């Protein structure tokens, strides 16, 4: 995407937002790989990776629960059941539609993310999890900033 010798992303600030505590760092590694790919393709843009679980305590807690489910299960079926329970609880914490009208408990949960967006003012946000994409959409609304948000599926 070149325009008159310049790449369309030149001067843009792109942030890939991911989880570090969920699973075996697969999302983090995917985010870092995407960061390198974008940097090679558009060397004039600033692309970084941000750990969402550093900004949203609920996401860090979910990571701890995933780890516990993985390490403390006696077999594959128990692990699947415990993992499903963790994700079900996360879905209840961030119910469908909260990204459209963030208020109440979900808004308080992502206030650190909204503050970070307001402070950094990225030009594009890329999420590596569906719930994270929804949280970013809600956080941009809370911050009062229009920023495109892309859901990058890693698996």
Coordinates of N, CA and C in Angstrom, one line a residue:
X1 N 0.8 -1.2 0.0 CA 0.0 0.0 0.0 C 0.9 1.3 0.0
X2 N 1.4 1.5 -1.1 CA 2.3 2.7 -1.2 C 1.6 3.8 -1.9
X3 N 1.8 5.0 -1.3 CA 1.2 6.2 -1.9 C 2.4 7.2 -2.1
X4 N 2.7 7.4 -3.3 CA 3.8 8.3 -3.6 C 5.1 8.0 -2.9
X5 N 5.4 6.7 -2.8 CA 6.7 6.3 -2.2 C 6.6 6.0 -0.7
X6 N 5.5 6.5 -0.1 CA 5.3 6.3 1.4 C 4.3 5.2 1.6
X7 N 4.5 4.5 2.7 CA 3.6 3.4 3.1 C 2.4 4.1 3.8
X8 N 1.2 3.5 3.6 CA 0.0 4.1 4.2 C 0.0 4.1 5.7
X9 N 0.9 3.2 6.3 CA 1.0 3.2 7.8 C 2.1 4.1 8.3
X10 N 2.9 4.7 7.5 CA 3.9 5.6 8.0 C 3.4 6.6 9.0
X11 N 4.1 6.7 10.1 CA 3.7 7.7 11.1 C 2.6 7.2 12.0
X12 N 2.0 6.1 11.8 CA 0.9 5.5 12.6 C 1.5 4.8 13.8
X13 N 0.7 4.9 14.9 CA 1.0 4.1 16.1 C 0.0 2.9 16.2
X14 N 0.6 1.8 16.1 CA -0.2 0.5 16.1 C 0.2 -0.2 17.4
X15 N -0.8 -0.6 18.2 CA -0.6 -1.4 19.4 C -1.3 -2.7 19.3
X16 N -0.6 -3.8 19.5 CA -1.1 -5.1 19.5 C -1.3 -5.4 21.0
X17 N -2.5 -5.7 21.4 CA -2.9 -5.9 22.8 C -3.1 -7.4 23.0
X18 N -2.5 -8.0 24.0 CA -2.5 -9.4 24.1 C -2.5 -9.8 25.6
X19 N -2.5 -11.1 25.9 CA -2.4 -11.6 27.2 C -1.1 -12.3 27.4
X20 N -0.5 -12.1 28.6 CA 0.7 -12.8 28.9 C 0.5 -14.0 29.8
X21 N -0.6 -14.0 30.6 CA -0.8 -14.9 31.6 C -1.8 -16.0 31.2
X22 N -2.3 -16.0 30.0 CA -3.3 -17.0 29.6 C -2.6 -18.1 28.8
X23 N -2.5 -19.3 29.4 CA -1.9 -20.4 28.7 C -0.4 -20.4 28.7
X24 N 0.2 -20.9 27.6 CA 1.7 -21.0 27.5 C 2.3 -19.9 26.7
X25 N 1.8 -18.7 26.8 CA 2.4 -17.5 26.1 C 2.2 -17.6 24.6
X26 N 1.3 -18.4 24.1 CA 1.0 -18.4 22.7 C 0.5 -17.1 22.1
X27 N -0.4 -16.4 22.9 CA -0.9 -15.1 22.4 C 0.2 -14.1 22.4
X28 N 1.1 -14.1 23.4 CA 2.2 -13.2 23.4 C 3.1 -13.4 22.2
X29 N 3.5 -14.7 22.0 CA 4.4 -15.0 20.9 C 3.7 -14.6 19.5
X30 N 2.4 -14.9 19.4 CA 1.7 -14.5 18.1 C 1.7 -13.0 18.0
X31 N 1.5 -12.3 19.1 CA 1.6 -10.8 19.0 C 3.0 -10.3 18.6
X32 N 4.0 -10.9 19.2 CA 5.4 -10.5 18.9 C 5.7 -10.8 17.4
X33 N 5.2 -11.9 16.9 CA 5.4 -12.2 15.5 C 4.7 -11.3 14.6
X34 N 3.5 -10.9 14.9 CA 2.7 -9.9 14.2 C 3.4 -8.6 14.2
X35 N 3.9 -8.2 15.4 CA 4.6 -6.9 15.5 C 5.8 -6.9 14.5
X36 N 6.6 -8.0 14.5 CA 7.8 -8.0 13.6 C 7.3 -8.0 12.1
X37 N 6.2 -8.6 11.8 CA 5.7 -8.6 10.4 C 5.3 -7.2 10.0
X38 N 4.6 -6.6 10.9 CA 4.1 -5.2 10.5 C 5.3 -4.3 10.4
X39 N 6.3 -4.4 11.3 CA 7.4 -3.5 11.3 C 8.3 -3.7 10.0
X40 N 8.4 -4.9 9.6 CA 9.1 -5.2 8.3 C 8.3 -4.6 7.1
X41 N 7.0 -4.8 7.1 CA 6.1 -4.3 6.0 C 6.0 -2.8 6.0
X42 N 6.0 -2.2 7.1 CA 5.7 -0.7 7.2 C 6.7 -0.1 8.2
X43 N 8.0 -0.1 7.8 CA 9.0 0.4 8.8 C 8.8 1.8 9.3
X44 N 8.0 2.6 8.7 CA 7.7 4.0 9.1 C 6.7 4.1 10.2
X45 N 6.1 3.0 10.6 CA 5.1 3.1 11.7 C 5.7 2.6 13.0
X46 N 5.1 3.0 14.1 CA 5.5 2.5 15.4 C 4.6 1.5 15.8
X47 N 5.1 0.2 16.0 CA 4.2 -0.9 16.4 C 4.8 -1.5 17.7
X48 N 3.9 -1.7 18.6 CA 4.4 -2.2 19.9 C 3.3 -3.2 20.4
X49 N 3.7 -4.0 21.4 CA 2.9 -5.0 22.0 C 2.6 -4.6 23.5
X50 N 1.4 -4.6 23.9 CA 1.0 -4.3 25.3 C 0.3 -5.4 25.9
X51 N 0.7 -5.8 27.1 CA 0.0 -6.9 27.8 C -1.3 -6.3 28.5
X52 N -2.4 -6.8 28.1 CA -3.7 -6.3 28.7 C -3.8 -6.7 30.2
X53 N -3.2 -7.9 30.5 CA -3.4 -8.3 31.9 C -2.6 -7.5 32.9
X54 N -1.7 -6.6 32.4 CA -1.1 -5.6 33.2 C -2.0 -4.4 33.5
X55 N -3.0 -4.2 32.6 CA -3.9 -3.1 32.8 C -5.3 -3.4 33.3
X56 N -5.6 -4.7 33.2 CA -7.0 -5.2 33.6 C -6.8 -6.3 34.6
X57 N -6.9 -6.0 35.9 CA -6.7 -7.1 36.9 C -7.6 -8.3 36.7
X58 N -8.8 -8.1 36.2 CA -9.7 -9.3 35.9 C -9.1 -10.2 34.9
X59 N -8.3 -9.7 33.9 CA -7.7 -10.5 32.9 C -6.5 -11.3 33.6
X60 N -5.8 -10.6 34.5 CA -4.7 -11.3 35.2 C -5.2 -12.4 36.1
X61 N -6.4 -12.1 36.7 CA -7.0 -13.2 37.6 C -7.4 -14.3 36.7
X62 N -8.0 -14.1 35.6 CA -8.4 -15.2 34.7 C -7.2 -16.0 34.3
X63 N -6.1 -15.3 34.0 CA -4.8 -16.1 33.7 C -4.4 -17.0 34.8
X64 N -4.5 -16.5 36.0 CA -4.2 -17.4 37.2 C -5.1 -18.5 37.3
X65 N -6.4 -18.3 37.0 CA -7.4 -19.4 37.1 C -7.2 -20.4 36.0
X66 N -6.8 -19.9 34.8 CA -6.5 -20.9 33.7 C -5.3 -21.7 34.1
X67 N -4.3 -21.1 34.7 CA -3.1 -21.8 35.1 C -3.4 -22.9 36.1
X68 N -4.2 -22.5 37.1 CA -4.7 -23.4 38.1 C -5.4 -24.6 37.5
X69 N -6.3 -24.3 36.6 CA -7.1 -25.3 35.9 C -6.2 -26.3 35.2
X70 N -5.2 -25.8 34.6 CA -4.2 -26.6 33.8 C -3.4 -27.5 34.7
X71 N -2.8 -26.8 35.8 CA -1.9 -27.5 36.6 C -2.5 -28.5 37.7
X72 N -3.7 -28.2 38.1 CA -4.3 -28.9 39.2 C -5.4 -29.9 38.8
X73 N -5.6 -30.1 37.5 CA -6.6 -31.1 37.0 C -5.9 -32.4 36.9
X74 N -6.8 -33.4 37.2 CA -6.3 -34.8 37.2 C -6.3 -35.5 35.8
X75 N -6.9 -34.8 34.8 CA -7.0 -35.4 33.5 C -7.6 -34.4 32.5
X76 N -7.5 -34.8 31.2 CA -8.0 -33.9 30.2 C -9.4 -33.5 30.3
X77 N -10.4 -34.4 30.7 CA -11.8 -34.0 30.9 C -11.9 -33.0 32.0
X78 N -11.3 -33.2 33.1 CA -11.4 -32.2 34.2 C -10.8 -30.9 33.8
X79 N -9.7 -30.9 33.1 CA -9.0 -29.7 32.7 C -10.0 -28.9 31.7
X80 N -10.6 -29.6 30.8 CA -11.5 -29.0 29.9 C -12.7 -28.4 30.7
X81 N -13.2 -29.1 31.6 CA -14.4 -28.6 32.4 C -14.0 -27.4 33.2
X82 N -12.8 -27.4 33.8 CA -12.4 -26.3 34.7 C -12.1 -25.1 33.8
X83 N -11.5 -25.3 32.6 CA -11.2 -24.2 31.7 C -12.5 -23.6 31.2
X84 N -13.5 -24.5 30.9 CA -14.8 -24.0 30.4 C -15.4 -23.1 31.5
X85 N -15.3 -23.6 32.8 CA -15.9 -22.8 33.9 C -15.2 -21.4 34.0
X86 N -13.9 -21.4 33.8 CA -13.2 -20.1 33.9 C -13.7 -19.2 32.8
X87 N -13.9 -19.7 31.6 CA -14.3 -18.8 30.5 C -15.8 -18.4 30.7
X88 N -16.6 -19.3 31.3 CA -18.0 -19.0 31.5 C -18.1 -17.8 32.5
X89 N -17.2 -17.9 33.6 CA -17.2 -16.8 34.6 C -16.7 -15.5 34.0
X90 N -15.8 -15.6 33.0 CA -15.3 -14.4 32.4 C -16.4 -13.8 31.5
X91 N -17.2 -14.6 30.8 CA -18.3 -14.2 30.0 C -19.4 -13.5 30.9
X92 N -19.6 -14.0 32.1 CA -20.6 -13.4 33.0 C -20.0 -12.0 33.5
X93 N -18.7 -11.9 33.7 CA -18.1 -10.7 34.1 C -18.2 -9.6 33.1
X94 N -18.0 -10.0 31.8 CA -18.1 -9.2 30.6 C -19.2 -9.7 29.7
X95 N -20.5 -9.4 30.0 CA -21.6 -10.0 29.2 C -21.7 -9.4 27.8
X96 N -22.3 -10.2 27.0 CA -22.5 -9.8 25.6 C -23.1 -8.4 25.5
X97 N -22.6 -7.5 24.7 CA -23.1 -6.2 24.5 C -22.5 -5.1 25.4
X98 N -21.6 -5.5 26.3 CA -21.0 -4.5 27.2 C -20.1 -3.5 26.4
X99 N -19.6 -4.0 25.3 CA -18.7 -3.2 24.5 C -19.5 -2.0 23.8
X100 N -20.8 -2.2 23.6 CA -21.6 -1.1 23.0 C -22.0 0.0 24.0
X101 N -22.3 -0.5 25.2 CA -22.7 0.5 26.3 C -22.0 0.1 27.6
X102 N -20.7 0.5 27.6 CA -19.9 0.1 28.8 C -20.4 0.9 30.0
X103 N -20.8 0.2 31.1 CA -21.2 0.9 32.3 C -21.1 -0.1 33.4
X104 N -21.3 0.3 34.6 CA -21.3 -0.6 35.8 C -20.0 -1.3 36.0
X105 N -20.2 -2.5 36.5 CA -19.0 -3.3 36.8 C -18.0 -3.5 35.7
X106 N -18.5 -3.9 34.5 CA -17.5 -4.1 33.4 C -16.7 -2.8 33.1
X107 N -17.3 -1.6 33.2 CA -16.6 -0.4 32.9 C -15.5 -0.2 34.0
X108 N -15.9 -0.5 35.2 CA -14.9 -0.3 36.3 C -13.7 -1.3 36.1
X109 N -14.0 -2.5 35.6 CA -13.0 -3.5 35.4 C -12.0 -3.1 34.3
X110 N -12.4 -2.3 33.3 CA -11.5 -2.0 32.2 C -11.1 -0.5 32.3
X111 N -11.3 0.1 33.4 CA -10.9 1.6 33.5 C -9.4 1.8 33.3
X112 N -8.6 0.9 33.7 CA -7.2 1.0 33.5 C -6.8 0.9 32.0
X113 N -7.6 0.1 31.3 CA -7.4 0.0 29.8 C -7.9 1.3 29.1
X114 N -9.0 1.9 29.6 CA -9.5 3.1 29.0 C -8.5 4.3 29.3
X115 N -8.0 4.3 30.5 CA -7.0 5.3 30.9 C -5.7 5.2 30.0
X116 N -5.3 4.0 29.8 CA -4.1 3.8 28.9 C -4.4 4.2 27.5
X117 N -5.5 3.9 27.0 CA -5.9 4.3 25.6 C -5.9 5.9 25.5
X118 N -6.5 6.5 26.5 CA -6.5 8.0 26.5 C -5.1 8.6 26.6
X119 N -4.2 7.9 27.3 CA -2.9 8.5 27.5 C -2.0 8.2 26.3
X120 N -2.2 7.0 25.6 CA -1.3 6.7 24.5 C -1.8 7.1 23.1
X121 N -3.1 7.2 23.0 CA -3.8 7.6 21.8 C -3.3 6.8 20.5
X122 N -3.4 5.5 20.5 CA -2.9 4.8 19.3 C -3.8 5.0 18.1
X123 N -3.3 4.8 16.9 CA -4.0 5.0 15.7 C -4.8 3.7 15.3
X124 N -4.3 2.5 15.8 CA -4.9 1.3 15.6 C -4.7 0.3 16.7
X125 N -5.7 -0.4 17.2 CA -5.5 -1.4 18.2 C -5.8 -2.8 17.6
X126 N -5.0 -3.7 17.9 CA -5.2 -5.1 17.4 C -5.2 -6.0 18.7
X127 N -6.3 -6.8 18.8 CA -6.5 -7.6 19.9 C -6.2 -9.1 19.5
X128 N -5.7 -9.9 20.4 CA -5.4 -11.3 20.1 C -6.4 -12.3 20.8
X129 N -7.5 -11.7 21.4 CA -8.6 -12.5 22.0 C -9.9 -11.8 21.7
X130 N -10.9 -12.6 21.5 CA -12.2 -12.0 21.3 C -12.7 -11.1 22.4
X131 N -12.6 -11.6 23.7 CA -13.0 -10.8 24.8 C -12.2 -9.6 25.0
X132 N -10.9 -9.6 24.6 CA -10.0 -8.5 24.6 C -10.4 -7.5 23.6
X133 N -10.8 -7.9 22.4 CA -11.3 -7.0 21.4 C -12.5 -6.3 21.9
X134 N -13.4 -7.0 22.5 CA -14.7 -6.3 23.0 C -14.3 -5.4 24.1
X135 N -13.3 -5.7 25.0 CA -12.9 -4.8 26.1 C -12.3 -3.5 25.5
X136 N -11.5 -3.7 24.4 CA -10.9 -2.5 23.8 C -11.9 -1.6 23.2
X137 N -12.9 -2.2 22.5 CA -14.0 -1.4 22.0 C -14.7 -0.6 23.1
X138 N -15.0 -1.3 24.2 CA -15.6 -0.6 25.4 C -14.7 0.5 25.9
X139 N -13.4 0.2 26.0 CA -12.5 1.1 26.6 C -12.3 2.4 25.7
X140 N -12.4 2.2 24.4 CA -12.3 3.4 23.5 C -13.5 4.3 23.7
X141 N -14.7 3.6 24.0 CA -15.9 4.4 24.2 C -15.8 5.2 25.6
X142 N -15.3 4.5 26.6 CA -15.1 5.1 27.9 C -14.1 6.2 27.8
X143 N -13.0 6.1 27.0 CA -12.0 7.1 26.8 C -12.5 8.3 26.0
X144 N -13.6 8.0 25.2 CA -14.1 9.1 24.3 C -13.2 9.2 23.1
X145 N -12.6 8.2 22.7 CA -11.6 8.2 21.5 C -12.1 7.2 20.5
X146 N -12.1 7.7 19.3 CA -12.4 6.8 18.1 C -11.1 6.2 17.6
X147 N -11.0 4.9 17.8 CA -9.8 4.1 17.4 C -10.3 2.8 16.7
X148 N -9.8 2.5 15.5 CA -10.2 1.2 15.0 C -9.6 0.1 15.8
X149 N -10.4 -1.0 16.0 CA -10.0 -2.1 16.8 C -10.2 -3.4 15.8
X150 N -9.1 -4.1 15.7 CA -9.1 -5.3 14.9 C -8.9 -6.6 15.8
X151 N -9.7 -7.6 15.5 CA -9.6 -8.9 16.2 C -8.7 -9.8 15.4
X152 N -7.5 -10.1 15.9 CA -6.5 -10.9 15.2 C -6.6 -12.3 15.9
X153 N -7.2 -13.3 15.1 CA -7.3 -14.6 15.6 C -6.0 -15.4 15.5
X154 N -5.5 -15.9 16.7 CA -4.2 -16.5 16.8 C -4.3 -18.0 16.7
X155 N -5.4 -18.6 16.8 CA -5.5 -20.1 16.7 C -6.7 -20.6 15.9

